[in-house]
Amino acid sequence: MQGSANLNLMIKAARKAGRSLVKDFREVENLQVSAKGPGDFVSKADREAERIIKEELMGGRPSYGWLGEETGETAGEDPTRRWIVDPLDGTTNFLHGLPHWSVSIALEHKGQIVSAVIFDPAKDELYWAEKGAGAWMNDKRLRVSGRRNMIEAIFATGVPFGGRGTLPATLQDLARLMPVCAGVRRWGSAALDLAYVAAGRYDGYWERGINAWDIAAGMLLVREAGGFVSGIREDDDPLEKGAVICGNEGLFEPFRKIIRGE
Ligand code: IPD
Ligand code: CA
């Protein structure tokens, strides 16, 4: 695998955090029958994974900035570079013993994502991309799907939970999209949803009310695999506005029109 020194550092951090999470994931089943339940345990696993990643990345590049789901934002001495990290994307799956969750790490340079790693330890799938160098899963080059007909296409999304305000808009999206496509999936890890679009497994993905750490790495994967990514409204930056849509070359425009209600 030929990658930059930064990419290799990101992969090392993701694998190390992945090992710690796998160990904790095996414990989750036992905890489900304990009095306290697994909630506390999982948030500890999550925090420990972020600690491991931060130690590796900030140890290797102490001048970079940091944005992590668990520890928030810290400005770096170098204002042009920032790590964007979700140590455990798919926390609810993890908590329920469902083996579909990931570690997501992105490197931003001057406002653009330049390197990305998403690691799915349960399936031993390591997705990575660098700007201009393509997108990969383990040692296989990724390419978005070639489907051209909406009725054959599968789309992924995240549906809001726990009373989040994006529910009405998401229900309207679903009402417009579901009758004209082959299916909609909600698998519970936004980072993997994007990685699956890059891998041609899904034909597109959209989500409202999403955070930068959920999507930063996956956005580069999709672009480097030949797909398109944007905000749901024309000029919006998905990382700032928290709404993202992506798809393969042939379906991105019709899919985006449906989601925008045009
Ligand atoms: C969540 C997952 C989920 C998405 C949610 C995210 P978390 O992240 O990515 O797929 O629908 O919006 O918050 O909480 O598991 O890290
Ligand atoms: Ca997440």
PDB file of C-alpha atoms and ligand atoms in Angstrom:
ATOM      1  CA  MET A   1       0.000   0.000   0.000  1.00  0.00           C
ATOM      2  CA  GLN A   2       1.564   3.278  -1.146  1.00  0.00           C
ATOM      3  CA  GLY A   3       0.365   6.193   0.928  1.00  0.00           C
ATOM      4  CA  SER A   4       1.718   9.384   2.427  1.00  0.00           C
ATOM      5  CA  ALA A   5       3.312   9.428   5.882  1.00  0.00           C
ATOM      6  CA  ASN A   6       0.119  11.069   7.184  1.00  0.00           C
ATOM      7  CA  LEU A   7      -2.032   8.315   5.717  1.00  0.00           C
ATOM      8  CA  ASN A   8       0.149   5.625   7.292  1.00  0.00           C
ATOM      9  CA  LEU A   9      -0.146   7.371  10.643  1.00  0.00           C
ATOM     10  CA  MET A  10      -3.944   7.479  10.268  1.00  0.00           C
ATOM     11  CA  ILE A  11      -4.073   3.767   9.394  1.00  0.00           C
ATOM     12  CA  LYS A  12      -1.921   2.892  12.396  1.00  0.00           C
ATOM     13  CA  ALA A  13      -4.206   4.907  14.688  1.00  0.00           C
ATOM     14  CA  ALA A  14      -7.384   3.388  13.197  1.00  0.00           C
ATOM     15  CA  ARG A  15      -6.091  -0.183  13.547  1.00  0.00           C
ATOM     16  CA  LYS A  16      -4.979   0.397  17.130  1.00  0.00           C
ATOM     17  CA  ALA A  17      -8.347   1.894  18.103  1.00  0.00           C
ATOM     18  CA  GLY A  18     -10.058  -0.928  16.172  1.00  0.00           C
ATOM     19  CA  ARG A  19      -8.268  -3.569  18.278  1.00  0.00           C
ATOM     20  CA  SER A  20      -9.402  -1.900  21.478  1.00  0.00           C
ATOM     21  CA  LEU A  21     -13.003  -1.612  20.203  1.00  0.00           C
ATOM     22  CA  VAL A  22     -13.123  -5.258  19.059  1.00  0.00           C
ATOM     23  CA  LYS A  23     -12.084  -6.367  22.545  1.00  0.00           C
ATOM     24  CA  ASP A  24     -14.826  -4.217  24.065  1.00  0.00           C
ATOM     25  CA  PHE A  25     -17.397  -5.344  21.473  1.00  0.00           C
ATOM     26  CA  ARG A  26     -16.888  -8.958  22.618  1.00  0.00           C
ATOM     27  CA  GLU A  27     -17.755  -7.839  26.144  1.00  0.00           C
ATOM     28  CA  VAL A  28     -20.975  -6.124  25.134  1.00  0.00           C
ATOM     29  CA  GLU A  29     -22.998  -9.342  25.020  1.00  0.00           C
ATOM     30  CA  ASN A  30     -22.005 -10.222  28.576  1.00  0.00           C
ATOM     31  CA  LEU A  31     -22.842  -6.733  29.749  1.00  0.00           C
ATOM     32  CA  GLN A  32     -26.313  -6.870  28.268  1.00  0.00           C
ATOM     33  CA  VAL A  33     -27.328  -9.187  31.092  1.00  0.00           C
ATOM     34  CA  SER A  34     -25.584  -7.202  33.818  1.00  0.00           C
ATOM     35  CA  ALA A  35     -27.532  -4.875  36.126  1.00  0.00           C
ATOM     36  CA  LYS A  36     -25.977  -1.652  34.879  1.00  0.00           C
ATOM     37  CA  GLY A  37     -26.401  -2.507  31.201  1.00  0.00           C
ATOM     38  CA  PRO A  38     -23.960  -1.775  28.418  1.00  0.00           C
ATOM     39  CA  GLY A  39     -24.528   2.001  27.962  1.00  0.00           C
ATOM     40  CA  ASP A  40     -21.800   3.164  30.314  1.00  0.00           C
ATOM     41  CA  PHE A  41     -19.397   0.536  29.102  1.00  0.00           C
ATOM     42  CA  VAL A  42     -19.856   1.580  25.465  1.00  0.00           C
ATOM     43  CA  SER A  43     -19.258   5.248  26.184  1.00  0.00           C
ATOM     44  CA  LYS A  44     -16.043   4.234  27.959  1.00  0.00           C
ATOM     45  CA  ALA A  45     -15.023   2.147  24.912  1.00  0.00           C
ATOM     46  CA  ASP A  46     -15.769   5.139  22.693  1.00  0.00           C
ATOM     47  CA  ARG A  47     -13.705   7.548  24.836  1.00  0.00           C
ATOM     48  CA  GLU A  48     -10.820   5.079  25.053  1.00  0.00           C
ATOM     49  CA  ALA A  49     -10.793   4.699  21.239  1.00  0.00           C
ATOM     50  CA  GLU A  50     -10.601   8.490  20.833  1.00  0.00           C
ATOM     51  CA  ARG A  51      -7.799   8.654  23.416  1.00  0.00           C
ATOM     52  CA  ILE A  52      -5.797   6.067  21.445  1.00  0.00           C
ATOM     53  CA  ILE A  53      -6.320   7.872  18.134  1.00  0.00           C
ATOM     54  CA  LYS A  54      -5.491  11.271  19.615  1.00  0.00           C
ATOM     55  CA  GLU A  55      -2.324   9.963  21.209  1.00  0.00           C
ATOM     56  CA  GLU A  56      -1.131   8.509  17.869  1.00  0.00           C
ATOM     57  CA  LEU A  57      -2.121  11.432  15.641  1.00  0.00           C
ATOM     58  CA  MET A  58      -1.212  14.330  17.927  1.00  0.00           C
ATOM     59  CA  GLY A  59       1.934  12.490  19.023  1.00  0.00           C
ATOM     60  CA  GLY A  60       2.989  12.251  15.370  1.00  0.00           C
ATOM     61  CA  ARG A  61       1.782  15.737  14.312  1.00  0.00           C
ATOM     62  CA  PRO A  62       1.641  17.930  17.421  1.00  0.00           C
ATOM     63  CA  SER A  63       1.057  21.158  15.463  1.00  0.00           C
ATOM     64  CA  TYR A  64      -2.201  20.068  13.770  1.00  0.00           C
ATOM     65  CA  GLY A  65      -5.641  21.062  14.996  1.00  0.00           C
ATOM     66  CA  TRP A  66      -8.154  18.524  16.277  1.00  0.00           C
ATOM     67  CA  LEU A  67     -11.901  17.922  16.003  1.00  0.00           C
ATOM     68  CA  GLY A  68     -13.129  14.736  17.675  1.00  0.00           C
ATOM     69  CA  GLU A  69     -16.639  13.598  18.568  1.00  0.00           C
ATOM     70  CA  GLU A  70     -15.728  12.900  22.184  1.00  0.00           C
ATOM     71  CA  THR A  71     -13.177  15.617  22.974  1.00  0.00           C
ATOM     72  CA  GLY A  72     -14.361  18.462  20.731  1.00  0.00           C
ATOM     73  CA  GLU A  73     -12.250  21.054  18.970  1.00  0.00           C
ATOM     74  CA  THR A  74      -8.712  22.248  19.719  1.00  0.00           C
ATOM     75  CA  ALA A  75      -6.965  24.779  17.495  1.00  0.00           C
ATOM     76  CA  GLY A  76      -3.481  23.809  16.364  1.00  0.00           C
ATOM     77  CA  GLU A  77      -0.317  25.829  15.985  1.00  0.00           C
ATOM     78  CA  ASP A  78      -0.720  25.072  12.254  1.00  0.00           C
ATOM     79  CA  PRO A  79      -4.090  26.663  11.400  1.00  0.00           C
ATOM     80  CA  THR A  80      -4.189  25.000   7.953  1.00  0.00           C
ATOM     81  CA  ARG A  81      -4.364  21.375   9.077  1.00  0.00           C
ATOM     82  CA  ARG A  82      -6.885  19.574  11.243  1.00  0.00           C
ATOM     83  CA  TRP A  83      -7.714  15.974  12.141  1.00  0.00           C
ATOM     84  CA  ILE A  84     -11.446  15.202  12.076  1.00  0.00           C
ATOM     85  CA  VAL A  85     -12.182  12.023  14.030  1.00  0.00           C
ATOM     86  CA  ASP A  86     -15.123   9.826  14.930  1.00  0.00           C
ATOM     87  CA  PRO A  87     -13.658   7.040  17.097  1.00  0.00           C
ATOM     88  CA  LEU A  88     -16.820   4.918  16.945  1.00  0.00           C
ATOM     89  CA  ASP A  89     -19.378   5.615  14.247  1.00  0.00           C
ATOM     90  CA  GLY A  90     -22.382   3.354  14.698  1.00  0.00           C
ATOM     91  CA  THR A  91     -22.501   3.504  18.482  1.00  0.00           C
ATOM     92  CA  THR A  92     -26.072   2.213  18.642  1.00  0.00           C
ATOM     93  CA  ASN A  93     -25.127  -0.861  16.573  1.00  0.00           C
ATOM     94  CA  PHE A  94     -22.131  -1.453  18.850  1.00  0.00           C
ATOM     95  CA  LEU A  95     -24.352  -1.169  21.920  1.00  0.00           C
ATOM     96  CA  HIS A  96     -26.785  -3.732  20.509  1.00  0.00           C
ATOM     97  CA  GLY A  97     -24.100  -6.220  19.466  1.00  0.00           C
ATOM     98  CA  LEU A  98     -24.604  -5.513  15.744  1.00  0.00           C
ATOM     99  CA  PRO A  99     -21.282  -5.842  13.879  1.00  0.00           C
ATOM    100  CA  HIS A 100     -21.640  -2.719  11.727  1.00  0.00           C
ATOM    101  CA  TRP A 101     -19.615   0.198  13.090  1.00  0.00           C
ATOM    102  CA  SER A 102     -16.390   1.947  12.190  1.00  0.00           C
ATOM    103  CA  VAL A 103     -13.519   4.237  13.066  1.00  0.00           C
ATOM    104  CA  SER A 104     -13.398   7.349  10.869  1.00  0.00           C
ATOM    105  CA  ILE A 105     -10.369   9.643  10.502  1.00  0.00           C
ATOM    106  CA  ALA A 106      -9.955  12.548   8.059  1.00  0.00           C
ATOM    107  CA  LEU A 107      -7.204  15.076   7.529  1.00  0.00           C
ATOM    108  CA  GLU A 108      -8.280  18.533   6.419  1.00  0.00           C
ATOM    109  CA  HIS A 109      -5.835  20.934   4.764  1.00  0.00           C
ATOM    110  CA  LYS A 110      -6.883  24.510   3.966  1.00  0.00           C
ATOM    111  CA  GLY A 111     -10.551  23.563   4.223  1.00  0.00           C
ATOM    112  CA  GLN A 112     -10.310  20.469   2.012  1.00  0.00           C
ATOM    113  CA  ILE A 113     -10.197  16.828   3.049  1.00  0.00           C
ATOM    114  CA  VAL A 114      -6.934  15.419   1.695  1.00  0.00           C
ATOM    115  CA  SER A 115      -6.639  12.002   3.386  1.00  0.00           C
ATOM    116  CA  ALA A 116      -9.265   9.631   4.725  1.00  0.00           C
ATOM    117  CA  VAL A 117      -9.407   6.326   6.594  1.00  0.00           C
ATOM    118  CA  ILE A 118     -12.524   4.387   7.602  1.00  0.00           C
ATOM    119  CA  PHE A 119     -11.928   1.079   9.339  1.00  0.00           C
ATOM    120  CA  ASP A 120     -14.576  -1.605   9.845  1.00  0.00           C
ATOM    121  CA  PRO A 121     -12.790  -4.021  12.200  1.00  0.00           C
ATOM    122  CA  ALA A 122     -15.636  -6.556  12.392  1.00  0.00           C
ATOM    123  CA  LYS A 123     -15.323  -7.211   8.641  1.00  0.00           C
ATOM    124  CA  ASP A 124     -11.623  -6.369   8.421  1.00  0.00           C
ATOM    125  CA  GLU A 125     -12.338  -3.746   5.755  1.00  0.00           C
ATOM    126  CA  LEU A 126     -10.007  -0.781   5.699  1.00  0.00           C
ATOM    127  CA  TYR A 127     -11.135   2.015   3.378  1.00  0.00           C
ATOM    128  CA  TRP A 128      -8.709   4.776   2.528  1.00  0.00           C
ATOM    129  CA  ALA A 129      -8.269   7.614   0.059  1.00  0.00           C
ATOM    130  CA  GLU A 130      -5.930  10.453  -0.688  1.00  0.00           C
ATOM    131  CA  LYS A 131      -6.752  13.452  -2.828  1.00  0.00           C
ATOM    132  CA  GLY A 132      -5.749  12.644  -6.399  1.00  0.00           C
ATOM    133  CA  ALA A 133      -4.690   9.048  -5.598  1.00  0.00           C
ATOM    134  CA  GLY A 134      -8.023   7.213  -5.726  1.00  0.00           C
ATOM    135  CA  ALA A 135     -10.045   5.329  -3.133  1.00  0.00           C
ATOM    136  CA  TRP A 136      -9.238   1.850  -1.885  1.00  0.00           C
ATOM    137  CA  MET A 137     -10.570  -0.949   0.320  1.00  0.00           C
ATOM    138  CA  ASN A 138      -7.668  -3.026   1.646  1.00  0.00           C
ATOM    139  CA  ASP A 139      -5.684  -3.464  -1.596  1.00  0.00           C
ATOM    140  CA  LYS A 140      -8.617  -3.118  -3.997  1.00  0.00           C
ATOM    141  CA  ARG A 141      -9.279   0.071  -5.950  1.00  0.00           C
ATOM    142  CA  LEU A 142     -12.812   1.381  -5.465  1.00  0.00           C
ATOM    143  CA  ARG A 143     -15.205   2.679  -8.065  1.00  0.00           C
ATOM    144  CA  VAL A 144     -18.752   3.936  -7.555  1.00  0.00           C
ATOM    145  CA  SER A 145     -21.510   1.855  -9.153  1.00  0.00           C
ATOM    146  CA  GLY A 146     -22.380   2.228 -12.821  1.00  0.00           C
ATOM    147  CA  ARG A 147     -26.168   2.039 -12.389  1.00  0.00           C
ATOM    148  CA  ARG A 148     -28.161   4.538 -14.437  1.00  0.00           C
ATOM    149  CA  ASN A 149     -31.774   3.716 -13.582  1.00  0.00           C
ATOM    150  CA  MET A 150     -33.311   4.960 -10.356  1.00  0.00           C
ATOM    151  CA  ILE A 151     -35.602   1.944 -10.189  1.00  0.00           C
ATOM    152  CA  GLU A 152     -32.566  -0.385  -9.913  1.00  0.00           C
ATOM    153  CA  ALA A 153     -30.717   1.762  -7.375  1.00  0.00           C
ATOM    154  CA  ILE A 154     -30.327   1.382  -3.606  1.00  0.00           C
ATOM    155  CA  PHE A 155     -29.852   4.422  -1.378  1.00  0.00           C
ATOM    156  CA  ALA A 156     -28.702   4.707   2.219  1.00  0.00           C
ATOM    157  CA  THR A 157     -29.653   7.297   4.789  1.00  0.00           C
ATOM    158  CA  GLY A 158     -29.864   7.932   8.500  1.00  0.00           C
ATOM    159  CA  VAL A 159     -33.296   8.484   9.975  1.00  0.00           C
ATOM    160  CA  PRO A 160     -33.429  10.823  12.946  1.00  0.00           C
ATOM    161  CA  PHE A 161     -33.985   9.333  16.381  1.00  0.00           C
ATOM    162  CA  GLY A 162     -34.773  10.613  19.862  1.00  0.00           C
ATOM    163  CA  GLY A 163     -36.950  13.528  18.748  1.00  0.00           C
ATOM    164  CA  ARG A 164     -34.456  15.180  16.393  1.00  0.00           C
ATOM    165  CA  GLY A 165     -35.919  18.056  14.366  1.00  0.00           C
ATOM    166  CA  THR A 166     -35.008  16.650  10.959  1.00  0.00           C
ATOM    167  CA  LEU A 167     -37.756  13.990  11.112  1.00  0.00           C
ATOM    168  CA  PRO A 168     -40.439  15.764   8.986  1.00  0.00           C
ATOM    169  CA  ALA A 169     -37.966  16.586   6.177  1.00  0.00           C
ATOM    170  CA  THR A 170     -36.586  13.036   6.223  1.00  0.00           C
ATOM    171  CA  LEU A 171     -40.080  11.533   6.036  1.00  0.00           C
ATOM    172  CA  GLN A 172     -40.811  13.736   3.015  1.00  0.00           C
ATOM    173  CA  ASP A 173     -37.524  12.608   1.408  1.00  0.00           C
ATOM    174  CA  LEU A 174     -38.524   8.980   1.916  1.00  0.00           C
ATOM    175  CA  ALA A 175     -42.032   9.531   0.545  1.00  0.00           C
ATOM    176  CA  ARG A 176     -40.583  10.951  -2.686  1.00  0.00           C
ATOM    177  CA  LEU A 177     -37.682   8.514  -3.065  1.00  0.00           C
ATOM    178  CA  MET A 178     -39.036   5.125  -2.017  1.00  0.00           C
ATOM    179  CA  PRO A 179     -41.606   4.713  -4.824  1.00  0.00           C
ATOM    180  CA  VAL A 180     -38.979   5.344  -7.539  1.00  0.00           C
ATOM    181  CA  CYS A 181     -35.998   3.247  -6.392  1.00  0.00           C
ATOM    182  CA  ALA A 182     -35.095  -0.345  -5.492  1.00  0.00           C
ATOM    183  CA  GLY A 183     -34.769   0.313  -1.769  1.00  0.00           C
ATOM    184  CA  VAL A 184     -33.566   2.480   1.084  1.00  0.00           C
ATOM    185  CA  ARG A 185     -31.222   1.183   3.797  1.00  0.00           C
ATOM    186  CA  ARG A 186     -30.582   2.528   7.319  1.00  0.00           C
ATOM    187  CA  TRP A 187     -27.587   0.603   8.597  1.00  0.00           C
ATOM    188  CA  GLY A 188     -26.478   3.017  11.319  1.00  0.00           C
ATOM    189  CA  SER A 189     -22.961   4.169  10.419  1.00  0.00           C
ATOM    190  CA  ALA A 190     -22.778   7.248   8.202  1.00  0.00           C
ATOM    191  CA  ALA A 191     -19.049   6.693   7.605  1.00  0.00           C
ATOM    192  CA  LEU A 192     -19.750   3.191   6.271  1.00  0.00           C
ATOM    193  CA  ASP A 193     -22.727   4.457   4.237  1.00  0.00           C
ATOM    194  CA  LEU A 194     -20.318   6.751   2.372  1.00  0.00           C
ATOM    195  CA  ALA A 195     -17.656   4.028   2.094  1.00  0.00           C
ATOM    196  CA  TYR A 196     -20.295   1.703   0.586  1.00  0.00           C
ATOM    197  CA  VAL A 197     -21.187   4.334  -2.031  1.00  0.00           C
ATOM    198  CA  ALA A 198     -17.478   4.548  -2.895  1.00  0.00           C
ATOM    199  CA  ALA A 199     -17.391   0.742  -3.153  1.00  0.00           C
ATOM    200  CA  GLY A 200     -20.406   0.664  -5.495  1.00  0.00           C
ATOM    201  CA  ARG A 201     -22.527  -1.238  -2.955  1.00  0.00           C
ATOM    202  CA  TYR A 202     -24.981   1.627  -2.529  1.00  0.00           C
ATOM    203  CA  ASP A 203     -25.766   3.959  -5.446  1.00  0.00           C
ATOM    204  CA  GLY A 204     -26.190   7.008  -3.241  1.00  0.00           C
ATOM    205  CA  TYR A 205     -26.552   8.295   0.315  1.00  0.00           C
ATOM    206  CA  TRP A 206     -28.032  11.370   1.944  1.00  0.00           C
ATOM    207  CA  GLU A 207     -28.561  12.517   5.494  1.00  0.00           C
ATOM    208  CA  ARG A 208     -29.816  15.602   7.318  1.00  0.00           C
ATOM    209  CA  GLY A 209     -28.589  16.620  10.768  1.00  0.00           C
ATOM    210  CA  ILE A 210     -25.158  15.017  10.487  1.00  0.00           C
ATOM    211  CA  ASN A 211     -21.815  16.069  12.020  1.00  0.00           C
ATOM    212  CA  ALA A 212     -18.488  16.761  10.303  1.00  0.00           C
ATOM    213  CA  TRP A 213     -16.799  13.795  12.030  1.00  0.00           C
ATOM    214  CA  ASP A 214     -19.436  11.394  10.639  1.00  0.00           C
ATOM    215  CA  ILE A 215     -18.859  12.323   6.991  1.00  0.00           C
ATOM    216  CA  ALA A 216     -15.465  14.037   6.479  1.00  0.00           C
ATOM    217  CA  ALA A 217     -13.493  10.881   5.591  1.00  0.00           C
ATOM    218  CA  GLY A 218     -16.324   9.278   3.610  1.00  0.00           C
ATOM    219  CA  MET A 219     -16.797  12.356   1.412  1.00  0.00           C
ATOM    220  CA  LEU A 220     -13.239  12.032   0.086  1.00  0.00           C
ATOM    221  CA  LEU A 221     -13.698   8.291  -0.478  1.00  0.00           C
ATOM    222  CA  VAL A 222     -16.768   8.894  -2.660  1.00  0.00           C
ATOM    223  CA  ARG A 223     -15.089  11.655  -4.670  1.00  0.00           C
ATOM    224  CA  GLU A 224     -11.928   9.629  -5.212  1.00  0.00           C
ATOM    225  CA  ALA A 225     -14.038   6.658  -6.334  1.00  0.00           C
ATOM    226  CA  GLY A 226     -15.565   8.826  -9.074  1.00  0.00           C
ATOM    227  CA  GLY A 227     -18.754   9.890  -7.285  1.00  0.00           C
ATOM    228  CA  PHE A 228     -20.242  13.306  -6.510  1.00  0.00           C
ATOM    229  CA  VAL A 229     -20.866  14.864  -3.100  1.00  0.00           C
ATOM    230  CA  SER A 230     -22.581  18.127  -2.138  1.00  0.00           C
ATOM    231  CA  GLY A 231     -24.772  19.796   0.419  1.00  0.00           C
ATOM    232  CA  ILE A 232     -28.487  19.174   0.050  1.00  0.00           C
ATOM    233  CA  ARG A 233     -29.030  22.856  -0.778  1.00  0.00           C
ATOM    234  CA  GLU A 234     -26.938  24.053  -3.721  1.00  0.00           C
ATOM    235  CA  ASP A 235     -23.983  25.870  -2.195  1.00  0.00           C
ATOM    236  CA  ASP A 236     -23.928  24.443   1.272  1.00  0.00           C
ATOM    237  CA  ASP A 237     -20.747  22.873   2.597  1.00  0.00           C
ATOM    238  CA  PRO A 238     -21.822  19.527   4.103  1.00  0.00           C
ATOM    239  CA  LEU A 239     -19.187  19.815   6.841  1.00  0.00           C
ATOM    240  CA  GLU A 240     -20.602  23.150   8.004  1.00  0.00           C
ATOM    241  CA  LYS A 241     -24.311  22.727   7.341  1.00  0.00           C
ATOM    242  CA  GLY A 242     -24.730  19.132   8.479  1.00  0.00           C
ATOM    243  CA  ALA A 243     -26.597  17.877   5.408  1.00  0.00           C
ATOM    244  CA  VAL A 244     -25.002  15.755   2.719  1.00  0.00           C
ATOM    245  CA  ILE A 245     -25.937  13.960  -0.478  1.00  0.00           C
ATOM    246  CA  CYS A 246     -23.797  11.834  -2.782  1.00  0.00           C
ATOM    247  CA  GLY A 247     -24.147   9.401  -5.618  1.00  0.00           C
ATOM    248  CA  ASN A 248     -22.618   7.856  -8.678  1.00  0.00           C
ATOM    249  CA  GLU A 249     -22.089   9.818 -11.859  1.00  0.00           C
ATOM    250  CA  GLY A 250     -25.318   8.817 -13.585  1.00  0.00           C
ATOM    251  CA  LEU A 251     -27.742   9.056 -10.668  1.00  0.00           C
ATOM    252  CA  PHE A 252     -26.428  11.938  -8.577  1.00  0.00           C
ATOM    253  CA  GLU A 253     -28.474  14.651 -10.374  1.00  0.00           C
ATOM    254  CA  PRO A 254     -31.841  12.828 -10.551  1.00  0.00           C
ATOM    255  CA  PHE A 255     -31.384  11.611  -6.951  1.00  0.00           C
ATOM    256  CA  ARG A 256     -30.532  15.125  -5.723  1.00  0.00           C
ATOM    257  CA  LYS A 257     -33.564  16.571  -7.519  1.00  0.00           C
ATOM    258  CA  ILE A 258     -35.828  14.100  -5.742  1.00  0.00           C
ATOM    259  CA  ILE A 259     -34.329  14.869  -2.327  1.00  0.00           C
ATOM    260  CA  ARG A 260     -34.584  18.616  -2.991  1.00  0.00           C
ATOM    261  CA  GLY A 261     -38.216  18.179  -4.047  1.00  0.00           C
ATOM    262  CA  GLU A 262     -37.580  19.738  -7.488  1.00  0.00           C
TER     263      GLU A 262
HETATM  264  C1  IPD B   1     -24.402   8.201  14.021  1.00  0.00           C
HETATM  265  C2  IPD B   1     -24.341   7.279  12.819  1.00  0.00           C
HETATM  266  C3  IPD B   1     -25.692   7.171  12.157  1.00  0.00           C
HETATM  267  C4  IPD B   1     -26.229   8.528  11.759  1.00  0.00           C
HETATM  268  C5  IPD B   1     -26.261   9.461  12.967  1.00  0.00           C
HETATM  269  C6  IPD B   1     -24.886   9.572  13.606  1.00  0.00           C
HETATM  270  P1  IPD B   1     -22.712   7.737  16.073  1.00  0.00           P
HETATM  271  O1  IPD B   1     -23.118   8.369  14.609  1.00  0.00           O
HETATM  272  O2  IPD B   1     -23.405   7.728  11.870  1.00  0.00           O
HETATM  273  O3  IPD B   1     -25.656   6.375  10.982  1.00  0.00           O
HETATM  274  O4  IPD B   1     -27.525   8.370  11.231  1.00  0.00           O
HETATM  275  O5  IPD B   1     -26.678  10.751  12.536  1.00  0.00           O
HETATM  276  O6  IPD B   1     -24.958  10.403  14.748  1.00  0.00           O
HETATM  277  O7  IPD B   1     -23.585   8.438  17.076  1.00  0.00           O
HETATM  278  O8  IPD B   1     -22.989   6.296  15.985  1.00  0.00           O
HETATM  279  O9  IPD B   1     -21.270   8.077  16.194  1.00  0.00           O
HETATM  280 CA    CA B   2     -20.789   9.208  14.274  1.00  0.00          CA
END
